[in-house]
């Protein structure tokens, strides 16, 4: 099962796919960004020099589309100030100095097995636990999960898909969660299903992870709470894990342009998000840590880590052995959709699933040439838009034309840039166009 378009980049997952998820030592300082999800920016609930405890609520917003923030450690608020942000450049953050007595937080997979029982939890309890825990889409989108799992009688959810594709090259933290935290992920999926009164639950896994498929099949057979869940083996292709592409591949349904999956009765949740839901509901634990892959040929010892949100990228790189001498580029995320970071003090956010480091050999420097009208960008585009026309409109500051060509519909997967023989940074132009439009509409500061 698959979708139209897409590309086949080398996955380079062998660098870290064999590395179990390891909790990291507690950093001396964390920077918790106030803006790290879609929706209203949080307002600090603490002041400079306040003492905070691990799991304490430290920032919140009254808006329905938002998610609160919690301290990952015991410590003291050192400051509330501007810090490097992976997307916005610089933004406000709560800076916390850790106390000496902190111990690394351990993940909870051992607390979940085939006997997990969802019966004690009502739909309202599950919704409140997810909202209070500050859970957002951890696959990269960052949409507040409580909003997604809020039942709407006018538009009931008929199918739930757990996104277990992890199609971005180099990244393996989701894969490790699948084989190490299997029952926790299934528990989260079952809790989502109970909240939405939906029994059609699919686990979408690419066929390049046969061991994960086998482990999930055995776990579903063994766990009464997972009865009825189905594995959907998917063709290995990028971006198979894109929400719209996943729905097309699993259910053969199309999400309307400008629309969202609930409009066609579908909810998609990443495996990390499902695991966080199980942790929040069953363990009353807020989202303060996440699994992160540190990989790439520029890293000495690639691996998968369980790290606190707010930890500096550079500190995590040091735990992976540090940079090799020929490392030249650090990306927060994967090479297709990630953001290059120039400041290694940039902190992890709830959506930071990977740090990828390239060497000189990984980056082919070629000069951009004129479009040869080959049409490869259109053939590779998974949402059937014309990336070249949008890019040319943005390049010539014709934003109204770019919007007419469905600028906002682009999912920024990078397929067009990857496949372009003229080496035109099509995705870069489109991202720039979106920022310029947002500034025109005063939705983003200049």
Short mmCIF file of C-alpha atoms in Angstrom, two decimals:
data_model
loop_
_atom_site.label_atom_id
_atom_site.label_comp_id
_atom_site.label_asym_id
_atom_site.label_seq_id
_atom_site.Cartn_x
_atom_site.Cartn_y
_atom_site.Cartn_z
CA UNK A 1 0.00 0.00 0.00
CA UNK A 2 1.30 3.42 -0.86
CA UNK A 3 0.47 6.81 -2.45
CA UNK A 4 1.19 8.65 -5.69
CA UNK A 5 4.50 10.51 -5.96
CA UNK A 6 7.28 10.48 -3.39
CA UNK A 7 10.99 9.64 -3.62
CA UNK A 8 13.42 6.97 -2.41
CA UNK A 9 16.38 8.59 -0.62
CA UNK A 10 18.98 6.33 1.04
CA UNK A 11 17.62 5.72 4.55
CA UNK A 12 21.00 5.53 6.36
CA UNK A 13 19.25 4.08 9.39
CA UNK A 14 21.88 1.42 10.10
CA UNK A 15 23.99 4.04 11.85
CA UNK A 16 21.67 4.00 14.87
CA UNK A 17 18.88 1.44 14.37
CA UNK A 18 20.70 -1.09 16.58
CA UNK A 19 21.14 1.41 19.46
CA UNK A 20 18.69 1.04 22.36
CA UNK A 21 17.13 4.19 23.83
CA UNK A 22 19.34 5.42 26.70
CA UNK A 23 18.33 7.97 29.37
CA UNK A 24 20.78 10.88 29.45
CA UNK A 25 22.37 12.44 32.57
CA UNK A 26 20.51 15.48 33.88
CA UNK A 27 21.81 18.63 32.14
CA UNK A 28 22.95 21.52 34.33
CA UNK A 29 20.65 23.90 32.50
CA UNK A 30 17.49 23.61 30.40
CA UNK A 31 15.73 26.17 28.21
CA UNK A 32 12.01 25.50 27.91
CA UNK A 33 10.71 27.40 24.87
CA UNK A 34 7.33 29.08 25.41
CA UNK A 35 6.49 28.48 21.75
CA UNK A 36 6.97 24.86 20.72
CA UNK A 37 3.64 23.79 19.25
CA UNK A 38 0.83 24.97 16.99
CA UNK A 39 -1.60 27.32 18.74
CA UNK A 40 -1.38 29.97 21.43
CA UNK A 41 2.04 30.69 22.94
CA UNK A 42 2.26 29.85 26.64
CA UNK A 43 2.60 32.46 29.36
CA UNK A 44 5.08 31.80 32.20
CA UNK A 45 3.56 30.86 35.57
CA UNK A 46 6.92 31.18 37.35
CA UNK A 47 9.32 34.05 37.96
CA UNK A 48 13.04 34.45 38.06
CA UNK A 49 14.63 32.76 41.11
CA UNK A 50 11.52 30.59 41.76
CA UNK A 51 12.18 26.99 42.81
CA UNK A 52 10.53 24.39 40.56
CA UNK A 53 10.08 20.63 40.85
CA UNK A 54 10.12 17.94 38.18
CA UNK A 55 6.72 17.77 36.49
CA UNK A 56 5.58 21.15 37.83
CA UNK A 57 3.40 23.28 35.55
CA UNK A 58 5.51 26.30 34.59
CA UNK A 59 3.64 27.86 31.64
CA UNK A 60 0.16 27.67 30.17
CA UNK A 61 -2.36 29.39 27.89
CA UNK A 62 -6.13 29.68 28.18
CA UNK A 63 -6.71 29.07 24.47
CA UNK A 64 -8.29 25.73 23.46
CA UNK A 65 -5.53 25.16 20.87
CA UNK A 66 -2.47 25.17 23.08
CA UNK A 67 -0.54 22.89 25.42
CA UNK A 68 0.95 23.62 28.86
CA UNK A 69 4.65 23.28 29.72
CA UNK A 70 6.22 21.49 32.67
CA UNK A 71 9.65 21.49 34.24
CA UNK A 72 11.62 18.31 33.45
CA UNK A 73 13.77 18.70 36.60
CA UNK A 74 14.02 20.08 40.10
CA UNK A 75 15.79 23.43 40.01
CA UNK A 76 15.72 27.20 40.07
CA UNK A 77 14.41 29.53 37.38
CA UNK A 78 17.55 31.34 36.29
CA UNK A 79 15.86 33.67 33.83
CA UNK A 80 13.03 34.15 31.35
CA UNK A 81 14.76 35.43 28.25
CA UNK A 82 15.31 35.11 24.51
CA UNK A 83 16.95 31.88 23.35
CA UNK A 84 17.74 30.34 19.99
CA UNK A 85 14.62 28.72 18.54
CA UNK A 86 14.90 26.00 15.85
CA UNK A 87 12.22 27.63 13.68
CA UNK A 88 11.62 31.21 14.86
CA UNK A 89 15.26 32.27 15.21
CA UNK A 90 14.96 33.60 18.76
CA UNK A 91 12.05 33.36 21.17
CA UNK A 92 11.25 33.53 24.88
CA UNK A 93 12.20 30.59 27.08
CA UNK A 94 12.17 29.68 30.76
CA UNK A 95 15.76 28.89 31.71
CA UNK A 96 16.09 26.43 34.60
CA UNK A 97 19.26 25.53 36.52
CA UNK A 98 19.06 21.91 37.65
CA UNK A 99 19.55 20.93 41.29
CA UNK A 100 22.41 18.60 42.10
CA UNK A 101 20.14 15.88 43.52
CA UNK A 102 18.29 15.28 40.22
CA UNK A 103 18.38 11.74 38.85
CA UNK A 104 17.86 10.88 35.17
CA UNK A 105 14.22 10.15 34.42
CA UNK A 106 13.64 6.58 33.26
CA UNK A 107 11.08 5.74 30.57
CA UNK A 108 8.04 3.63 31.54
CA UNK A 109 7.78 0.73 29.05
CA UNK A 110 8.21 -1.89 31.79
CA UNK A 111 4.98 -0.62 33.38
CA UNK A 112 2.96 -1.70 30.33
CA UNK A 113 2.31 -5.27 29.24
CA UNK A 114 -0.42 -7.44 27.75
CA UNK A 115 -2.53 -7.10 30.93
CA UNK A 116 -2.95 -3.32 30.68
CA UNK A 117 -6.58 -2.39 31.36
CA UNK A 118 -8.23 0.68 29.84
CA UNK A 119 -11.53 0.08 31.67
CA UNK A 120 -10.75 2.30 34.71
CA UNK A 121 -10.28 5.38 32.52
CA UNK A 122 -13.27 7.32 31.19
CA UNK A 123 -13.11 9.32 27.97
CA UNK A 124 -13.22 12.52 30.01
CA UNK A 125 -10.36 11.36 32.23
CA UNK A 126 -8.24 10.49 29.20
CA UNK A 127 -8.92 13.87 27.56
CA UNK A 128 -8.09 15.78 30.74
CA UNK A 129 -4.91 13.78 31.34
CA UNK A 130 -3.69 14.46 27.80
CA UNK A 131 -4.55 18.17 28.05
CA UNK A 132 -2.92 18.57 31.45
CA UNK A 133 0.21 16.67 30.36
CA UNK A 134 0.83 19.12 27.52
CA UNK A 135 1.02 16.44 24.83
CA UNK A 136 1.41 17.57 21.22
CA UNK A 137 2.02 15.71 17.99
CA UNK A 138 5.58 14.44 18.48
CA UNK A 139 6.13 13.40 14.89
CA UNK A 140 6.96 17.00 14.02
CA UNK A 141 3.59 18.70 13.51
CA UNK A 142 3.23 19.83 17.12
CA UNK A 143 -0.57 20.08 17.07
CA UNK A 144 -2.04 19.85 20.60
CA UNK A 145 -3.24 16.26 20.99
CA UNK A 146 -6.11 17.09 23.34
CA UNK A 147 -7.75 19.02 20.50
CA UNK A 148 -7.41 16.03 18.17
CA UNK A 149 -8.93 13.52 20.60
CA UNK A 150 -11.82 15.75 21.67
CA UNK A 151 -14.88 13.82 20.49
CA UNK A 152 -17.14 15.76 18.12
CA UNK A 153 -20.60 14.18 17.65
CA UNK A 154 -21.04 16.23 14.47
CA UNK A 155 -17.92 14.68 12.92
CA UNK A 156 -17.22 11.30 14.55
CA UNK A 157 -13.87 9.61 14.02
CA UNK A 158 -14.33 6.26 12.24
CA UNK A 159 -10.70 5.23 11.74
CA UNK A 160 -7.53 5.78 13.78
CA UNK A 161 -4.08 5.30 12.26
CA UNK A 162 -0.98 5.03 14.44
CA UNK A 163 1.86 6.43 12.32
CA UNK A 164 4.78 4.02 12.68
CA UNK A 165 6.45 4.76 9.35
CA UNK A 166 9.40 6.97 10.36
CA UNK A 167 10.25 7.54 6.71
CA UNK A 168 12.83 10.33 7.24
CA UNK A 169 16.41 9.10 6.58
CA UNK A 170 18.74 8.59 9.56
CA UNK A 171 16.00 8.79 12.26
CA UNK A 172 15.43 5.61 14.28
CA UNK A 173 14.00 6.67 17.66
CA UNK A 174 10.44 5.72 16.63
CA UNK A 175 11.70 2.35 15.39
CA UNK A 176 13.42 1.72 18.73
CA UNK A 177 10.24 2.69 20.56
CA UNK A 178 8.28 0.23 18.43
CA UNK A 179 10.46 -2.70 19.47
CA UNK A 180 11.22 -1.55 23.04
CA UNK A 181 7.95 0.18 24.06
CA UNK A 182 5.45 -1.91 22.07
CA UNK A 183 2.78 -2.37 24.74
CA UNK A 184 3.01 1.27 25.81
CA UNK A 185 2.29 2.38 22.23
CA UNK A 186 -0.62 -0.07 21.94
CA UNK A 187 -1.97 1.16 25.29
CA UNK A 188 -1.89 4.73 24.00
CA UNK A 189 -3.67 3.67 20.82
CA UNK A 190 -6.37 1.88 22.83
CA UNK A 191 -6.87 4.97 25.03
CA UNK A 192 -7.28 7.17 21.96
CA UNK A 193 -9.83 4.70 20.62
CA UNK A 194 -11.78 4.75 23.88
CA UNK A 195 -11.83 8.55 23.95
CA UNK A 196 -13.26 8.70 20.43
CA UNK A 197 -15.40 5.53 20.73
CA UNK A 198 -13.58 4.18 17.68
CA UNK A 199 -12.52 0.54 17.32
CA UNK A 200 -10.93 0.71 13.87
CA UNK A 201 -7.27 1.17 14.76
CA UNK A 202 -4.47 0.59 12.24
CA UNK A 203 -0.74 0.53 12.91
CA UNK A 204 0.92 1.76 9.68
CA UNK A 205 4.48 0.40 9.39
CA UNK A 206 6.82 0.53 6.41
CA UNK A 207 8.01 -2.85 5.13
CA UNK A 208 11.66 -1.99 5.85
CA UNK A 209 10.89 -2.71 9.53
CA UNK A 210 9.85 -6.41 9.39
CA UNK A 211 10.91 -7.05 12.99
CA UNK A 212 8.68 -4.22 14.22
CA UNK A 213 5.76 -5.65 12.24
CA UNK A 214 6.33 -9.09 13.78
CA UNK A 215 6.60 -7.69 17.33
CA UNK A 216 3.40 -5.69 16.98
CA UNK A 217 1.52 -8.67 15.52
CA UNK A 218 2.52 -10.84 18.50
CA UNK A 219 1.67 -8.11 21.01
CA UNK A 220 -1.76 -7.49 19.50
CA UNK A 221 -2.55 -11.21 19.73
CA UNK A 222 -1.41 -11.34 23.35
CA UNK A 223 -3.12 -8.17 24.63
CA UNK A 224 -6.92 -8.28 25.17
CA UNK A 225 -7.03 -4.48 25.18
CA UNK A 226 -5.63 -4.48 21.63
CA UNK A 227 -8.19 -6.86 20.13
CA UNK A 228 -9.24 -5.66 16.70
CA UNK A 229 -6.17 -3.53 16.03
CA UNK A 230 -4.70 -4.20 12.61
CA UNK A 231 -1.19 -3.93 11.17
CA UNK A 232 -1.01 -2.09 7.83
CA UNK A 233 2.32 -2.97 6.11
CA UNK A 234 3.26 -0.08 3.82
CA UNK A 235 5.57 0.36 0.85
CA UNK A 236 8.88 1.93 1.84
CA UNK A 237 8.83 5.37 0.28
CA UNK A 238 9.29 8.94 1.43
CA UNK A 239 7.08 10.67 2.72
CA UNK A 240 5.01 7.59 3.61
CA UNK A 241 4.65 8.99 7.14
CA UNK A 242 2.98 12.19 5.94
CA UNK A 243 -0.51 12.37 7.36
CA UNK A 244 -2.28 12.66 4.02
CA UNK A 245 -0.07 10.08 2.34
CA UNK A 246 -0.58 7.63 5.21
CA UNK A 247 -4.37 7.97 5.04
CA UNK A 248 -4.31 7.44 1.28
CA UNK A 249 -2.11 4.35 1.64
CA UNK A 250 -4.03 2.72 4.50
CA UNK A 251 -7.64 3.72 3.78
CA UNK A 252 -7.55 4.91 0.14
CA UNK A 253 -9.17 8.17 1.24
CA UNK A 254 -8.18 11.71 0.25
CA UNK A 255 -8.04 14.59 2.70
CA UNK A 256 -9.45 17.68 0.90
CA UNK A 257 -6.95 20.44 0.09
CA UNK A 258 -7.08 22.93 2.93
CA UNK A 259 -8.90 20.40 5.09
CA UNK A 260 -7.88 18.14 7.97
CA UNK A 261 -8.25 14.36 8.49
CA UNK A 262 -11.19 14.63 10.96
CA UNK A 263 -13.23 16.06 8.07
CA UNK A 264 -13.21 12.55 6.56
CA UNK A 265 -13.50 10.79 9.93
CA UNK A 266 -9.83 9.91 10.41
CA UNK A 267 -7.34 10.62 13.20
CA UNK A 268 -3.59 10.04 12.82
CA UNK A 269 -1.23 9.84 15.78
CA UNK A 270 2.51 9.23 15.85
CA UNK A 271 3.89 6.29 17.91
CA UNK A 272 5.73 8.66 20.25
CA UNK A 273 2.52 10.58 20.86
CA UNK A 274 0.63 7.36 21.58
CA UNK A 275 3.31 6.34 24.09
CA UNK A 276 3.13 9.77 25.75
CA UNK A 277 -0.66 9.43 26.05
CA UNK A 278 -0.30 6.09 27.81
CA UNK A 279 2.26 7.60 30.18
CA UNK A 280 0.07 10.61 30.93
CA UNK A 281 -3.09 8.61 31.58
CA UNK A 282 -1.69 5.60 33.41
CA UNK A 283 1.28 7.22 35.19
CA UNK A 284 -0.04 10.80 35.56
CA UNK A 285 3.23 11.93 33.99
CA UNK A 286 3.44 15.15 31.93
CA UNK A 287 5.42 15.37 28.71
CA UNK A 288 8.89 16.43 29.86
CA UNK A 289 11.15 13.98 28.03
CA UNK A 290 11.23 12.32 24.63
CA UNK A 291 13.26 9.85 22.54
CA UNK A 292 15.74 11.54 20.20
CA UNK A 293 18.06 10.09 17.53
CA UNK A 294 21.51 11.64 17.20
CA UNK A 295 22.97 10.38 13.94
CA UNK A 296 24.73 11.18 10.70
CA UNK A 297 28.23 10.56 9.40
CA UNK A 298 29.44 13.63 11.30
CA UNK A 299 28.69 12.05 14.70
CA UNK A 300 31.27 9.84 16.39
CA UNK A 301 28.82 7.49 18.17
CA UNK A 302 25.27 7.70 16.75
CA UNK A 303 22.53 6.56 19.09
CA UNK A 304 19.05 6.99 20.51
CA UNK A 305 18.54 8.91 23.73
CA UNK A 306 15.77 9.66 26.22
CA UNK A 307 16.38 13.35 26.78
CA UNK A 308 14.64 16.17 28.66
CA UNK A 309 12.88 18.83 26.61
CA UNK A 310 14.97 21.99 26.82
CA UNK A 311 18.34 20.22 26.62
CA UNK A 312 20.83 21.96 24.33
CA UNK A 313 21.52 20.26 21.00
CA UNK A 314 25.27 20.62 21.53
CA UNK A 315 25.13 18.85 24.88
CA UNK A 316 23.27 15.92 23.33
CA UNK A 317 25.86 15.76 20.55
CA UNK A 318 28.63 15.50 23.17
CA UNK A 319 26.83 12.52 24.76
CA UNK A 320 26.98 10.87 21.32
CA UNK A 321 30.75 11.20 21.27
CA UNK A 322 30.87 14.67 19.75
CA UNK A 323 31.37 15.93 16.23
CA UNK A 324 33.88 14.42 13.82
CA UNK A 325 36.53 16.73 12.42
CA UNK A 326 34.84 16.83 9.02
CA UNK A 327 31.34 17.66 10.36
CA UNK A 328 29.97 20.75 8.61
CA UNK A 329 26.21 20.91 9.16
CA UNK A 330 23.89 20.22 12.12
CA UNK A 331 20.19 19.68 11.43
CA UNK A 332 17.45 19.53 14.03
CA UNK A 333 15.31 16.77 12.54
CA UNK A 334 16.01 14.71 9.46
CA UNK A 335 17.65 15.82 6.20
CA UNK A 336 14.37 16.12 4.29
CA UNK A 337 12.28 18.27 6.66
CA UNK A 338 14.68 19.37 9.40
CA UNK A 339 16.11 22.81 10.11
CA UNK A 340 19.82 23.62 10.03
CA UNK A 341 20.95 25.15 13.32
CA UNK A 342 23.93 27.49 13.67
CA UNK A 343 23.75 27.77 17.46
CA UNK A 344 24.34 24.49 19.34
CA UNK A 345 22.72 25.99 22.45
CA UNK A 346 19.38 25.63 20.62
CA UNK A 347 17.17 23.53 22.92
CA UNK A 348 15.14 20.44 22.12
CA UNK A 349 11.38 20.97 21.92
CA UNK A 350 8.51 18.52 22.14
CA UNK A 351 8.74 17.97 18.37
CA UNK A 352 12.52 17.40 18.20
CA UNK A 353 12.92 13.76 17.22
CA UNK A 354 16.44 13.90 15.85
CA UNK A 355 19.74 15.70 15.50
CA UNK A 356 21.47 14.86 12.21
CA UNK A 357 25.03 15.88 11.41
CA UNK A 358 26.45 15.94 7.89
CA UNK A 359 30.05 15.86 6.75
CA UNK A 360 31.57 17.55 3.73
CA UNK A 361 31.09 14.33 1.79
CA UNK A 362 27.34 14.31 2.48
CA UNK A 363 26.78 17.73 0.96
CA UNK A 364 27.09 17.95 -2.78
CA UNK A 365 27.67 21.59 -3.66
CA UNK A 366 26.21 22.27 -7.08
CA UNK A 367 25.20 25.57 -8.56
CA UNK A 368 21.52 26.22 -9.11
CA UNK A 369 20.71 26.37 -12.83
CA UNK A 370 17.63 27.35 -14.78
CA UNK A 371 14.55 25.13 -14.69
CA UNK A 372 14.58 22.72 -17.63
CA UNK A 373 10.82 22.03 -17.37
CA UNK A 374 11.35 18.31 -16.90
CA UNK A 375 8.35 17.97 -14.60
CA UNK A 376 10.10 15.74 -12.07
CA UNK A 377 9.06 17.99 -9.19
CA UNK A 378 5.41 17.53 -10.16
CA UNK A 379 5.78 13.76 -10.55
CA UNK A 380 7.46 13.50 -7.15
CA UNK A 381 5.10 15.83 -5.30
CA UNK A 382 2.89 13.70 -3.03
CA UNK A 383 0.11 16.30 -2.98
CA UNK A 384 -0.03 17.00 -6.72
CA UNK A 385 0.90 20.68 -6.76
CA UNK A 386 3.41 22.45 -9.03
CA UNK A 387 6.37 23.38 -6.78
CA UNK A 388 8.28 25.18 -9.56
CA UNK A 389 5.48 27.64 -10.30
CA UNK A 390 5.13 28.44 -6.59
CA UNK A 391 8.88 28.88 -6.19
CA UNK A 392 9.15 31.18 -9.19
CA UNK A 393 6.26 33.29 -7.89
CA UNK A 394 7.92 33.62 -4.48
CA UNK A 395 11.30 34.39 -6.07
CA UNK A 396 9.67 37.28 -7.96
CA UNK A 397 7.76 38.49 -4.87
CA UNK A 398 4.40 37.57 -6.42
CA UNK A 399 2.86 36.10 -3.28
CA UNK A 400 -0.71 36.37 -4.54
CA UNK A 401 0.22 34.16 -7.50
CA UNK A 402 2.02 31.73 -5.22
CA UNK A 403 -1.13 31.40 -3.12
CA UNK A 404 -3.19 30.73 -6.21
CA UNK A 405 -0.88 27.80 -6.91
CA UNK A 406 -1.68 26.36 -3.44
CA UNK A 407 1.34 27.62 -1.52
CA UNK A 408 -0.31 26.78 1.80
CA UNK A 409 -1.07 23.20 0.72
CA UNK A 410 2.63 22.30 0.45
CA UNK A 411 3.68 19.95 3.27
CA UNK A 412 7.37 20.94 2.89
CA UNK A 413 8.46 17.31 2.53
CA UNK A 414 11.43 18.29 0.34
CA UNK A 415 10.72 15.75 -2.45
CA UNK A 416 10.80 18.46 -5.15
CA UNK A 417 14.18 19.78 -4.03
CA UNK A 418 15.58 16.27 -3.73
CA UNK A 419 14.54 15.29 -7.23
CA UNK A 420 15.24 18.57 -9.09
CA UNK A 421 18.06 18.08 -11.68
CA UNK A 422 18.58 21.87 -11.81
CA UNK A 423 19.35 21.95 -8.07
CA UNK A 424 16.72 24.60 -7.38
CA UNK A 425 15.90 24.92 -3.68
CA UNK A 426 12.19 24.64 -4.37
CA UNK A 427 11.18 23.78 -0.82
CA UNK A 428 13.28 26.64 0.53
CA UNK A 429 11.47 29.13 -1.70
CA UNK A 430 8.10 27.71 -0.65
CA UNK A 431 8.99 27.93 3.06
CA UNK A 432 10.11 31.51 2.53
CA UNK A 433 6.85 32.28 0.75
CA UNK A 434 4.82 30.93 3.66
CA UNK A 435 6.76 33.11 6.11
CA UNK A 436 6.26 36.22 3.95
CA UNK A 437 2.52 35.54 3.67
CA UNK A 438 2.27 35.01 7.43
CA UNK A 439 4.03 38.32 8.00
CA UNK A 440 1.70 40.07 5.56
CA UNK A 441 -1.26 38.76 7.56
CA UNK A 442 0.51 39.76 10.82
CA UNK A 443 0.51 36.13 11.98
CA UNK A 444 4.27 36.17 12.50
CA UNK A 445 6.62 38.95 13.75
CA UNK A 446 8.95 40.55 11.17
#
